[in-house]
XYZ file of C-alpha atoms in Angstrom:
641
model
C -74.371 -64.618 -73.586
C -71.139 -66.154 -71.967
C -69.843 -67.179 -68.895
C -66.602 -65.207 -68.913
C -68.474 -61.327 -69.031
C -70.914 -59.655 -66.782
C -72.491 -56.256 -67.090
C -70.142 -53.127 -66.014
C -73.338 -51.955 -63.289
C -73.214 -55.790 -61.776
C -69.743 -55.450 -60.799
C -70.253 -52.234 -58.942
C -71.768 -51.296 -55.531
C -73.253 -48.285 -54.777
C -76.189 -46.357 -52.746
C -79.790 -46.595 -54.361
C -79.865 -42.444 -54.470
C -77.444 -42.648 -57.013
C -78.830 -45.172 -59.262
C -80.026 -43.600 -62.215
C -76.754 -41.541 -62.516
C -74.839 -44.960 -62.363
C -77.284 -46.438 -65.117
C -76.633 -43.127 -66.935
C -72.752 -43.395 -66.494
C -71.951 -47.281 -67.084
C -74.295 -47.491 -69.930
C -74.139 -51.055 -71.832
C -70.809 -51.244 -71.139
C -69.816 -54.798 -69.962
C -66.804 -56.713 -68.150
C -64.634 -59.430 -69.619
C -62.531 -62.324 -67.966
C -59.584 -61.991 -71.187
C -59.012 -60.306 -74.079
C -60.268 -63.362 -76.076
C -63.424 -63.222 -74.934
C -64.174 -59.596 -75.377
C -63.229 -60.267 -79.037
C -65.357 -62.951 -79.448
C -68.294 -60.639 -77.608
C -67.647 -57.719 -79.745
C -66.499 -59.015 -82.999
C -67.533 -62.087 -83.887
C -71.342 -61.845 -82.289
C -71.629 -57.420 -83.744
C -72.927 -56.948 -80.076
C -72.248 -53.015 -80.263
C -71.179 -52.346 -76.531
C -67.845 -51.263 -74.492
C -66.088 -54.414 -73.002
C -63.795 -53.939 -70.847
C -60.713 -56.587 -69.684
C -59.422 -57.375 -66.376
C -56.067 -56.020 -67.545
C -57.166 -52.797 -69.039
C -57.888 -53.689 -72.558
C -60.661 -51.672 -73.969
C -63.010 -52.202 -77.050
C -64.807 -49.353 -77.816
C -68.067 -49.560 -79.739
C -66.670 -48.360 -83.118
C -64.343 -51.340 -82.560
C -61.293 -49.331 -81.742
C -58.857 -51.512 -79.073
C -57.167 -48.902 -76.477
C -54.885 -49.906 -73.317
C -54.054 -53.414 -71.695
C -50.741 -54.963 -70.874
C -47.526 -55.195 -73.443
C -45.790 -59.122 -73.310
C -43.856 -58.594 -70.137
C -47.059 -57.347 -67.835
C -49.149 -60.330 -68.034
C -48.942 -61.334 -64.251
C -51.445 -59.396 -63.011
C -51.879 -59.278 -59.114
C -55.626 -59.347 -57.120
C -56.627 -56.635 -55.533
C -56.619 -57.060 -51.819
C -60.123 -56.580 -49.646
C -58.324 -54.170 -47.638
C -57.668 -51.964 -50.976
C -61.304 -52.847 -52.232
C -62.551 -51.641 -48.695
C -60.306 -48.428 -48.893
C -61.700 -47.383 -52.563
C -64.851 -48.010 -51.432
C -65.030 -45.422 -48.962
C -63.085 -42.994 -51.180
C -65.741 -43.419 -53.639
C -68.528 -42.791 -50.692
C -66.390 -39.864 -49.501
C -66.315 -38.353 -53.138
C -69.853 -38.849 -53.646
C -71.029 -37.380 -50.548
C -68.998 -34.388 -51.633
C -70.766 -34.121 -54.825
C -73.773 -34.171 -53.117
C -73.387 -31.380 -50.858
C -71.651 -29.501 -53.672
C -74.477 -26.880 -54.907
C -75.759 -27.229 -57.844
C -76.180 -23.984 -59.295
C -72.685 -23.765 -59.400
C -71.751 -27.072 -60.635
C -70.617 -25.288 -63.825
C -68.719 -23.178 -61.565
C -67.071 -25.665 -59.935
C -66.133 -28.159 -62.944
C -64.450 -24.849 -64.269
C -62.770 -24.589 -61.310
C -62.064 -28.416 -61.517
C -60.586 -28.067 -64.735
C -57.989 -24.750 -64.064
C -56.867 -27.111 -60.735
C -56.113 -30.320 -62.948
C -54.421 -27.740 -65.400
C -52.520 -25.931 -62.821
C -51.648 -29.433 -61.753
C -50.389 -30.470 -65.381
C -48.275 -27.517 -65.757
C -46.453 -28.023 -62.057
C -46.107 -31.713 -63.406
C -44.499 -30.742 -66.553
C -42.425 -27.892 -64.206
C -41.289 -31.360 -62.340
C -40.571 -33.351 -65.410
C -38.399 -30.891 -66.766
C -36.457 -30.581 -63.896
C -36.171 -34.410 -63.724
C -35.053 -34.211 -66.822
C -32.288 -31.715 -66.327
C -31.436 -34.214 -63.833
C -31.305 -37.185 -65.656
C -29.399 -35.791 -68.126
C -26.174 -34.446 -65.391
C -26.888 -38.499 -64.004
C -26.664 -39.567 -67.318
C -22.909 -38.114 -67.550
C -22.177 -39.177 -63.624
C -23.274 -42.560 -65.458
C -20.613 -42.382 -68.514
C -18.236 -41.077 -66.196
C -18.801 -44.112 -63.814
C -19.130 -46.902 -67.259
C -15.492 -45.312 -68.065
C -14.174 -46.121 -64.512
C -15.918 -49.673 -65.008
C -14.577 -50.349 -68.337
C -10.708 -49.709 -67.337
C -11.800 -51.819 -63.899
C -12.655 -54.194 -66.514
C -9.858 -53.903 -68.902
C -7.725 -54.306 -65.599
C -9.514 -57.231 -64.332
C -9.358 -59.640 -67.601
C -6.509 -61.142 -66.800
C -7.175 -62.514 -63.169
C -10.315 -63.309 -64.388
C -8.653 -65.937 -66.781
C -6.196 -66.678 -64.144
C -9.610 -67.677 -61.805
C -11.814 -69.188 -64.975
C -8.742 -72.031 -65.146
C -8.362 -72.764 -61.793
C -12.171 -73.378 -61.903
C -12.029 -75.403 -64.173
C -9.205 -77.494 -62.290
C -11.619 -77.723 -59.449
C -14.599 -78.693 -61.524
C -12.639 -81.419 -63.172
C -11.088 -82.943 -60.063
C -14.649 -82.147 -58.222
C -16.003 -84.391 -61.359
C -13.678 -86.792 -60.420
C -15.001 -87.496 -57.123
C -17.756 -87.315 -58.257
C -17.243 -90.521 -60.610
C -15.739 -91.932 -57.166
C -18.482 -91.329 -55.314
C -20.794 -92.568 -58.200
C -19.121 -96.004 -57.964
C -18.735 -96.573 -54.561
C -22.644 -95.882 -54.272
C -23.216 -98.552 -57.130
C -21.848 -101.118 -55.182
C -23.805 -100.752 -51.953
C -26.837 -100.205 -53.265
C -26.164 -102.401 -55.712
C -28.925 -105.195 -54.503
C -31.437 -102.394 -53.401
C -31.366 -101.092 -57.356
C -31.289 -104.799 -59.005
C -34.527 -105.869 -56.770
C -36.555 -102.565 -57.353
C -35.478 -102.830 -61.205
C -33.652 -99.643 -61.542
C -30.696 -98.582 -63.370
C -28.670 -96.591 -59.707
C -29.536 -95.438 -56.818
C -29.108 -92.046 -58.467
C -32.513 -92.654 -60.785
C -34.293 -93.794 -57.950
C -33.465 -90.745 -55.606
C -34.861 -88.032 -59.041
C -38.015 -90.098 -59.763
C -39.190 -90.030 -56.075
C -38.212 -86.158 -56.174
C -40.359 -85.761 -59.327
C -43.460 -87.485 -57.729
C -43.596 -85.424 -54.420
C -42.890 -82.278 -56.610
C -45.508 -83.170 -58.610
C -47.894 -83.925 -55.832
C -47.070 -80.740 -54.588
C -48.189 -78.893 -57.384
C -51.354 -80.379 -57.759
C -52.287 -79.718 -54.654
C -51.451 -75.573 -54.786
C -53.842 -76.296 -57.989
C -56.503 -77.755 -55.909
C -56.019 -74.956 -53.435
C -56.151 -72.567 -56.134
C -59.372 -73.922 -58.097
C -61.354 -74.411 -54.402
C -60.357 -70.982 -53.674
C -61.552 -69.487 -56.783
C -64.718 -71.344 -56.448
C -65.179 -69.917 -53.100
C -64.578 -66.219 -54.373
C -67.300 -66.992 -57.298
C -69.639 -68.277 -54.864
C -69.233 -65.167 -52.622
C -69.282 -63.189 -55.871
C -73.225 -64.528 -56.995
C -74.471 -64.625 -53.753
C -73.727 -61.046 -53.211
C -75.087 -60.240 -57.004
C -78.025 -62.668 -56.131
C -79.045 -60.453 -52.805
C -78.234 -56.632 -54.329
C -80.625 -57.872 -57.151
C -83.570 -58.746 -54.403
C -82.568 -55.408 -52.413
C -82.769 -53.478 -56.094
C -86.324 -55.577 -56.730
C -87.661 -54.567 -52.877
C -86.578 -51.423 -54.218
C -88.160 -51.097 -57.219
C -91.232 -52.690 -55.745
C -91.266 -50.051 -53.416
C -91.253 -47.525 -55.875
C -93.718 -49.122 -58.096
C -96.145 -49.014 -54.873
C -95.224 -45.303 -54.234
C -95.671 -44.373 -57.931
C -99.032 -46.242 -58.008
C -100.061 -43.682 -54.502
C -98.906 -40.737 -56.169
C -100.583 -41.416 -59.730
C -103.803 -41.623 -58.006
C -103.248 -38.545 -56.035
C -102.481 -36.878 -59.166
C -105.255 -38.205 -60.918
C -107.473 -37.144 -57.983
C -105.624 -33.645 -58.000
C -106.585 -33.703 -62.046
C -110.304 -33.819 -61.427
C -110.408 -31.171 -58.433
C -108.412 -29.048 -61.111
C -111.035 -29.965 -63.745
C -113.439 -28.701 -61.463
C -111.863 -25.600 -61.008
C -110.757 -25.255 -64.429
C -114.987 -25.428 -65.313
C -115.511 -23.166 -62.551
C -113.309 -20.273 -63.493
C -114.481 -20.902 -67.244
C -117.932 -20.166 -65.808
C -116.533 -17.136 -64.314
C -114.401 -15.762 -67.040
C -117.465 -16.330 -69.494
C -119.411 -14.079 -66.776
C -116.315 -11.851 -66.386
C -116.136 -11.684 -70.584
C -120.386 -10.416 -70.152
C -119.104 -7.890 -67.848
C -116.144 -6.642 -70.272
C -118.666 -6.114 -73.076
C -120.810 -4.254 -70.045
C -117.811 -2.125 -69.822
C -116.628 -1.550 -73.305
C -120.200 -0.267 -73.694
C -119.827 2.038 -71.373
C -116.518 3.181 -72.174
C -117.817 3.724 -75.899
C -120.544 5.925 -74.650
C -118.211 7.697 -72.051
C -115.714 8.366 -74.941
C -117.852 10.020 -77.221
C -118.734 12.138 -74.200
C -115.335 13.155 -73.777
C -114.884 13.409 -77.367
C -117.696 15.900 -77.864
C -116.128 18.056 -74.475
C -113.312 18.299 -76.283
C -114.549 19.813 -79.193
C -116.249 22.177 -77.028
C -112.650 23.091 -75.520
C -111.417 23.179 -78.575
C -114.010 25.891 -79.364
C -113.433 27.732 -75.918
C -109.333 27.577 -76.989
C -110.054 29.454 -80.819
C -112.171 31.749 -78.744
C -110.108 32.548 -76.141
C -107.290 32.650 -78.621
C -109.393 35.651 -80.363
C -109.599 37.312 -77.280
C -105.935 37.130 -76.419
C -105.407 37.955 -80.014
C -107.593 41.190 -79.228
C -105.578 42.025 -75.562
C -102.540 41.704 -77.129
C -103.240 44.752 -79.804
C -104.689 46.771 -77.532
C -102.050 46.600 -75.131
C -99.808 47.279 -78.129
C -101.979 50.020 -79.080
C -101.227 51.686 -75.684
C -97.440 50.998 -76.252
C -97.851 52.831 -79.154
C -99.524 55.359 -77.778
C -97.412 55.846 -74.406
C -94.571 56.156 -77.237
C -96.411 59.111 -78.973
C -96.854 60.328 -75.463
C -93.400 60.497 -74.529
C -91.919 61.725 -77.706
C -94.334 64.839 -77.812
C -93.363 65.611 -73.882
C -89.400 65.524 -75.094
C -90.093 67.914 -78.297
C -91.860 70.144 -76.097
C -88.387 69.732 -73.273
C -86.467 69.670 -76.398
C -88.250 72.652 -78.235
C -89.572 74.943 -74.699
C -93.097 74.127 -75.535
C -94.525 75.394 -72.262
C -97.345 72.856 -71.930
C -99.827 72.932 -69.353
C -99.544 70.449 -66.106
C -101.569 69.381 -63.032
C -100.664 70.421 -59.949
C -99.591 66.745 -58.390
C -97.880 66.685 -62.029
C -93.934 66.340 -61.738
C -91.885 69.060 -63.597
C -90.937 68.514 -67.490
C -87.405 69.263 -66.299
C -87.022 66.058 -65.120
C -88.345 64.354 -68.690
C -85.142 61.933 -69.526
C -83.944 62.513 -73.021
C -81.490 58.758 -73.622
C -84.525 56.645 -72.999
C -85.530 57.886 -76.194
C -82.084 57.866 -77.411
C -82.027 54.335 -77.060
C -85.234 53.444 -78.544
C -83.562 55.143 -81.527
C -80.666 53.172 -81.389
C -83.139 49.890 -81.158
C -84.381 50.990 -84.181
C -81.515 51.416 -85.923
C -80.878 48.123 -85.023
C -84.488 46.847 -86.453
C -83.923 48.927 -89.605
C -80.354 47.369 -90.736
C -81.663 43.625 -89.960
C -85.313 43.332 -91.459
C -85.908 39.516 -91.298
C -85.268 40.194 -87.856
C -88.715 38.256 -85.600
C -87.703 39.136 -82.635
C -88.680 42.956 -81.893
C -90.154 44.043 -78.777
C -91.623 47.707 -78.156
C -89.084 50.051 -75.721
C -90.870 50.236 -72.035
C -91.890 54.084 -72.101
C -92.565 55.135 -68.709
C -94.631 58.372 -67.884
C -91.950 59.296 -65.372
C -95.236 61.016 -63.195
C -95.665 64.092 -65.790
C -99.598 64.236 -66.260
C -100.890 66.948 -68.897
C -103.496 69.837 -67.858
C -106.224 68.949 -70.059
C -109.068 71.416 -68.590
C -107.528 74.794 -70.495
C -108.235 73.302 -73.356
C -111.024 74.423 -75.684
C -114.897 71.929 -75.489
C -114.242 70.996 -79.122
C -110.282 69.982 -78.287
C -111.901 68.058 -75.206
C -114.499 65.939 -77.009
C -113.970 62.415 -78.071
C -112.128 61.909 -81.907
C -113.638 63.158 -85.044
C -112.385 62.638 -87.907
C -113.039 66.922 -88.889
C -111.165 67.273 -85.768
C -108.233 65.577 -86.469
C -108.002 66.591 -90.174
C -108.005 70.340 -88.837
C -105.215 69.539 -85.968
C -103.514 67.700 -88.827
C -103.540 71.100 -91.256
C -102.649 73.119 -88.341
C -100.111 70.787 -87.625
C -98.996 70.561 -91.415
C -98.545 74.574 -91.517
C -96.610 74.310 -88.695
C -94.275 71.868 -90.095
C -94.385 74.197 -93.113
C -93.039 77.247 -90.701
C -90.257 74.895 -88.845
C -88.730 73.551 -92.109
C -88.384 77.070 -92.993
C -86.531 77.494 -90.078
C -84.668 74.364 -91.232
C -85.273 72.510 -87.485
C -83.809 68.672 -87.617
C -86.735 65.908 -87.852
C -84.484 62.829 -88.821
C -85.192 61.064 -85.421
C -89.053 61.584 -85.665
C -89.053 60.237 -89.542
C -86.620 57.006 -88.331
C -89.024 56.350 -85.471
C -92.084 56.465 -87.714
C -89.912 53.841 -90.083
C -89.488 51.490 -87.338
C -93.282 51.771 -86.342
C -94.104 50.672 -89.383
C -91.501 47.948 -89.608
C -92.403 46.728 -85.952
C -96.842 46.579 -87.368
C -95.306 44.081 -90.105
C -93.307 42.261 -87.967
C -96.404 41.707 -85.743
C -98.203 40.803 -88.981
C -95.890 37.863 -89.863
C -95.110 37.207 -86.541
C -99.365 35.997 -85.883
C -99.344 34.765 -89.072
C -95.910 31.916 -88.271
C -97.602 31.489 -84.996
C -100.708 30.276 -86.495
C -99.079 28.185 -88.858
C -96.629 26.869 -86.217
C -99.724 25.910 -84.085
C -101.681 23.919 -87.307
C -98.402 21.672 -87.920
C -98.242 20.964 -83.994
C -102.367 19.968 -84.196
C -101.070 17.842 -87.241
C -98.178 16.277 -85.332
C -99.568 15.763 -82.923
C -102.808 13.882 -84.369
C -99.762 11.603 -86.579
C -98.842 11.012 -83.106
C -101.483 9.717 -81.628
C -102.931 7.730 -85.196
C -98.844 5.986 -84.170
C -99.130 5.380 -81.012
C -102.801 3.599 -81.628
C -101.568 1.744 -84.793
C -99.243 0.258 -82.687
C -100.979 -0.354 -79.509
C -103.282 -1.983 -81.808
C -100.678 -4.662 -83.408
C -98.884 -5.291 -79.882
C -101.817 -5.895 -78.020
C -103.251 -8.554 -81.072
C -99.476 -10.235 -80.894
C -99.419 -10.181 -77.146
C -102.360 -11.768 -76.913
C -101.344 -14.431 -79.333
C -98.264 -15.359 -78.360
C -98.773 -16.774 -75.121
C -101.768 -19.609 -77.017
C -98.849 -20.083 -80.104
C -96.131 -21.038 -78.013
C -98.120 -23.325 -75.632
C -99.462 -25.171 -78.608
C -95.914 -25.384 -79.943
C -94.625 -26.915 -76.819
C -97.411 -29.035 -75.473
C -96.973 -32.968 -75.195
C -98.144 -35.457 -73.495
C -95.988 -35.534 -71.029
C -96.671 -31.729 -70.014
C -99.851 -30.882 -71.561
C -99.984 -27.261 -70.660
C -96.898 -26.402 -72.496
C -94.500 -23.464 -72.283
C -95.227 -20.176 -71.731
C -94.398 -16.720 -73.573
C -95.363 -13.276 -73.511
C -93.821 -9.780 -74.619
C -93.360 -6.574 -72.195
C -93.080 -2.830 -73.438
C -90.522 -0.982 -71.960
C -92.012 2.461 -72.839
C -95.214 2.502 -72.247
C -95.969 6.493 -73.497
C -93.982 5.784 -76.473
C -93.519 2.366 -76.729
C -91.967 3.110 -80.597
C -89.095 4.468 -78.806
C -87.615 1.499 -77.016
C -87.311 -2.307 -77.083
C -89.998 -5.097 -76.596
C -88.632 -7.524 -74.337
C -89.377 -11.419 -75.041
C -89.833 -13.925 -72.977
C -90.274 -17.167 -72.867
C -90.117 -20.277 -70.473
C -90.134 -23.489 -72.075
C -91.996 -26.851 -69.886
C -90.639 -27.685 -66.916
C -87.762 -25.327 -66.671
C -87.667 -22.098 -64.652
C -87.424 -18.185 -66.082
C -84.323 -17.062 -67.631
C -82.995 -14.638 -70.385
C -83.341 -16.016 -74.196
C -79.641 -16.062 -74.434
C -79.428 -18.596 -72.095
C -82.009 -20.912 -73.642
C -80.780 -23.630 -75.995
C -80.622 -23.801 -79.987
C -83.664 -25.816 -80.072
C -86.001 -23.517 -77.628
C -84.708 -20.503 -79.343
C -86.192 -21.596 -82.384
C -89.242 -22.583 -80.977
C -89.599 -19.638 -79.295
C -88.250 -17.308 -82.177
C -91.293 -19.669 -84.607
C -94.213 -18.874 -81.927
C -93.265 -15.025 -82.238
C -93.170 -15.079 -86.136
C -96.590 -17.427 -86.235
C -97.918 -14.278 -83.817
C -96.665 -11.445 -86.058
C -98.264 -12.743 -89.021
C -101.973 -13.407 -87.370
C -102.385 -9.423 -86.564
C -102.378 -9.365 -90.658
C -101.984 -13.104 -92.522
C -100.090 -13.387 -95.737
C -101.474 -15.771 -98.394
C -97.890 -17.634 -98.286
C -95.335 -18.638 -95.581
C -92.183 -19.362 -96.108
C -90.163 -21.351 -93.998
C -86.450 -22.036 -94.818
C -84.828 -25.119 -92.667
C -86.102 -23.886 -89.182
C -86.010 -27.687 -87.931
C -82.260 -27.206 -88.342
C -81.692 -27.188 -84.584
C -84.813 -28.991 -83.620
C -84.843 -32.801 -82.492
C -87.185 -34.893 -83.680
C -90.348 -34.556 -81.060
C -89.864 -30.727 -81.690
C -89.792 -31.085 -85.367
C -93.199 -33.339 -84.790
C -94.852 -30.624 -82.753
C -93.502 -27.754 -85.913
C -95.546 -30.526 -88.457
C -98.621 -30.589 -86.433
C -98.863 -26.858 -86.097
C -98.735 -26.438 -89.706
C -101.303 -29.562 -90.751
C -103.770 -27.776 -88.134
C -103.321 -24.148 -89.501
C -103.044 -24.802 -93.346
C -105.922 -24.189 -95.101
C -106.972 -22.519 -98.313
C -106.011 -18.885 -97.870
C -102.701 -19.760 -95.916
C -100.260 -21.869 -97.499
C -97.155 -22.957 -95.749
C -93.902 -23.171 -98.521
C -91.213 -25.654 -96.397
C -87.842 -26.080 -96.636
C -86.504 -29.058 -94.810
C -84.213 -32.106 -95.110
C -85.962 -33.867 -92.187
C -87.882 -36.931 -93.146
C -90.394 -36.169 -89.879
C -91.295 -32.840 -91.337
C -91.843 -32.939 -94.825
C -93.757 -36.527 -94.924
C -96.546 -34.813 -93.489
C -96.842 -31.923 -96.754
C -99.180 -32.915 -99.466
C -96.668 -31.837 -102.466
C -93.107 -32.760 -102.433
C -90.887 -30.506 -104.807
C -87.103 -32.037 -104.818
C -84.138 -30.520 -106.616
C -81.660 -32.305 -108.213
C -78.696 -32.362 -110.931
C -78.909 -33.441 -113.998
C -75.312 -34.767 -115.097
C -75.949 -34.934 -118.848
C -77.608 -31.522 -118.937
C -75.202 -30.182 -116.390
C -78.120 -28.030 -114.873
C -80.352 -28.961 -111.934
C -83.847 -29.853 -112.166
C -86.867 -30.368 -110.027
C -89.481 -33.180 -109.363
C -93.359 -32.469 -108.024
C -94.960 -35.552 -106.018
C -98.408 -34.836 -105.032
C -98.706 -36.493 -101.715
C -102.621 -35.811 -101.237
C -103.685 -39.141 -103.185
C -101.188 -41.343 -100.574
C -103.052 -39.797 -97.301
């Protein structure tokens, strides 16, 4: 385009490893001789690039002009080979150190970068502020010393005039000789002058001084171009052989490329024949799976008919707990009745009769009972009491005579029997309340009896209640835990297929991947589902640390999987492409043209060209300035496709 610029990446040498990064870093960014020609370059021909002047002048793209030299800065001295040698190996020191810097941690380290440079700024300012202080007590020194200089001065003047006039004595008579000097000169050379044709001897003596001056001078030029010349030379022949290394170079490559495409392609059809082979055996294994859901059905209803038979085992063995528990009650009750007639009869002398391994009635306690009657005092002032349990009664070895009793006592209960025991039992009452005896204990004992048998009562009848909402519980429980097994499993399954679609391109056409994990498996309702997702060509990490563009994409996949377990008529989708470039915001289109159809419509809200040419209705708002309102417009799209 012109003589006087070259490209920035011309003028610079470096190693082939780092050629990309320099092509990344230098950009279109050119070098210019002057200032006049990077004008020309950027603003009279529009070519939108960074030029760059030999004295620092810099003309950014948007056509601002930063740096260069002010008036008094225009000599500008050539660097030295020795200083171009020097920076070279700085620059291969600093890049070697970049390349054995790790990068994991190159974030790391340009952090640590930055807090150096900033720790270096503040012990620069730290410096210029002492310089300053400084300056400032020189800057007095200084008026101090301009005082001194000024009364020098003021001192001075006068011999100074005193001097100025004898110069100018001595200049005059110094003239005068001069003149002398002039003419005696005029007369010898006098001949030399009038045969040459010139005016003295003092014009011929300047006009030969001119000439060899100006021979001089166009010889340094001469020097000056040829050397110049030279440098260019030097210059293009080392440009002319970096550009045949960079061609062997990218020959080489080309070559190596070429090798490795056709090992890939090779690699593609093994994989193809793999890929058909595990079909094969995924199709068998998917034959095997119904096999085994089969089998699984059958073996489920087997277990679901045992467990109705347990369940009828548990009611029945419920009865017959049911059944141990009165009767072992019943003998409470009647160990109780047992122990209260043995203490009327210690309480009353009833000599009853005893065995002979019997222990002695003497030794019958009297506070157990005491104590029950206390309990029951307790029972009988707090009756919405559940928790009553019958007092221990123990037999304390005391074991009644039964033989002296009469055959009809002996014999097994009758009814006749116990009504005549009763009357006997009645008239005997009859005799003792005549003799006014005290039978408040047996009557409060008889009260809590009865209030204990209730008590049972409404105790069997909460624990049967307690155990139907516990069967009901539980069975919302497990209709829960199924619902959702049922709805994770359909998404997790999904997912993984949504994403890859989402994220497949040519370039890697097996996409991302994606899949969900439970962290509570027994109840997974509990806890958190944990996302995942790894986008192409980039290893696993946490969604935080993903980008605003593969967050969307992945947050998109998981709401496209969500709503296939049960599919709305209508999908709304409010500027999702927001954060997306434009070959994700392709991939978003082509998802949506492939999954429209009739019973799922996809409502789009976008201000992205890419996505919304693809619709088949376009509905735009827009204001009305007359009506002051807004308004919309329908273009149906379906007739231009």
């Amino acid at each position: 385009m012109h003589r006087g610029m070259r490209m920035a990446i011309d003028t610079i040498e470096y190693d082939n490893a780092v050629e990309r990064a320099m092509l990344y870093a230098c950009g279109n960014a050119i070098v210019c001789d002057d200032l006049a020609t990077a004008k020309y370059i950027c603003y009279e021909k529009g070519v939108e690039a960074k030029a760059v002047t030999l004295d620092g002048t810099v003309i950014h793209k948007g056509g601002l002009m930063t740096g260069g030299r002010g008036p008094g800065q225009q000599s500008a001295r050539r660097w030295e080979d020795t200083e171009v040698e020097n920076l070279r190996k700085l620059k291969d020191k600093l890049l070697a150190d970049i390349d054995a810097l790790p990068k994991g941690h190159r974030r790391g380290i340009e952090e640590e970068t930055l807090q150096g440079e900033l720790t270096g700024l503040e012990q620069r300012l730290t410096y210029a502020t002492e310089e300053m202080r400084g300056l400032e007590r020189n800057l007095e020194s200084k008026k101090k010393e301009l005082d001194f200089a000024q009364r020098q001065l003021n001192e001075g003047k006068p011999k100074y005039q005193e001097k100025a006039q004898e110069l100018q004595t001595i200049q005059e008579n110094l003239k005068g000789y001069q003149d002398a000097v002039a003419e005696v000169e005029d007369e010898i050379f006098a001949g030399f002058c009038q045969r040459l044709d010139y005016d003295n001897i003092r014009t011929y003596v300047a006009q030969q001084g001119s000439l060899q001056q100006e021979g001089a001078q166009k010889k340094l030029e001469f020097r000056t171009q040829k050397s110049k010349l030279e440098y260019q030379i030097k210059f293009e022949q080392d440009r002319l052989q970096d550009t045949k290394n960079r061609i062997n170079v990218l020959e080489t490559r080309a070559q190596r490329d070429q090798t490795h495409i056709a090992e890939l392609e090779a690699q593609k059809e093994s994989m193809q024949s793999e890929l058909d082979i595990l079909n094969a055996e995924l199709d068998q294994f998917g034959e095997q799976l119904d096999q085994q859901k089969a089998k699984n059905a059958k073996r489920a209803e087997k277990v679901a008919e045992q467990r109705r038979e347990v369940q009828k085992r548990s009611k029945n063995v419920d009865g017959i707990l049911k059944a141990v528990a009165g009767l072992e009650a019943e003998s409470q009750r009647n160990a109780a009745d047992k122990y209260a007639l043995l203490r009327r009869c210690k309480l009353e002398d009833v000599d009853i009769p005893l065995t002979e391994n019997s222990a002695s009635l003497e030794q019958l306690p009297i506070d157990d009972l005491l104590q029950a009657g206390q309990d029951a005092m307790d029972v009988d002032e707090d009756p919405d009491s559940s928790n009553i349990q019958l007092p221990s009664v123990q037999d304390y070895g005391i074991e009644v005579d039964f033989d002296t009793l009469d055959d009809d006592l002996k014999e097994d209960s009758d009814d006749k029997l116990d009504d005549e025991l009763q009357e006997k039992i009645n008239t005997l009452n009859g005799e003792l309340e005549k003799m006014a005896p005290n039978m408040r204990a047996l009557e409060r004992l008889q009260d809590v009896e009865g209030k204990l048998e209730s008590t049972e009562k409404d105790f069997e009848v909460a624990r049967i209640g307690a155990k139907k909402a516990k069967d009901a519980f539980q069975e919302v429980k497990q209709q829960r835990f199924e619902l959702f097994n049922k709805a994770f499993s359909h998404i997790s399954d999904q997912i993984g297929q949504i994403y890859k679609d989402l994220t497949r391109s040519a370039s890697m056409p097996m996409g991302g991947q994606a899949y969900l994990d439970i962290e509570d498996s027994d109840e997974p309702y509990l806890e958190g589902i944990k996302y995942h997702a790894m986008p192409p060509a980039k290893r696993f990490r946490d969604m935080e640390h993903l980008s605003g563009g593969e967050k969307t994409m992945a947050a998109l996949a998981l709401l496209f999987a969500v709503h296939s377990y049960q599919p709305s008529p209508f999908f709304v989708l409010d500027e999702v492409d927001a954060a997306l470039d434009n070959a994700n915001v392709a991939k978003i289109a082509n998802y949506i043209r492939e999954h429209a159809k009739p019973g799922m419509q996809f409502i789009v809200i976008s201000l992205k060209t890419s996505l919304f040419q693809g619709s088949e209705t376009l509905v735009g708002i827009y204001r009305d300035q007359t009506a002051n309102s807004s308004k919309a417009l329908t273009l149906d799209l379906r007739k231009y496709q």
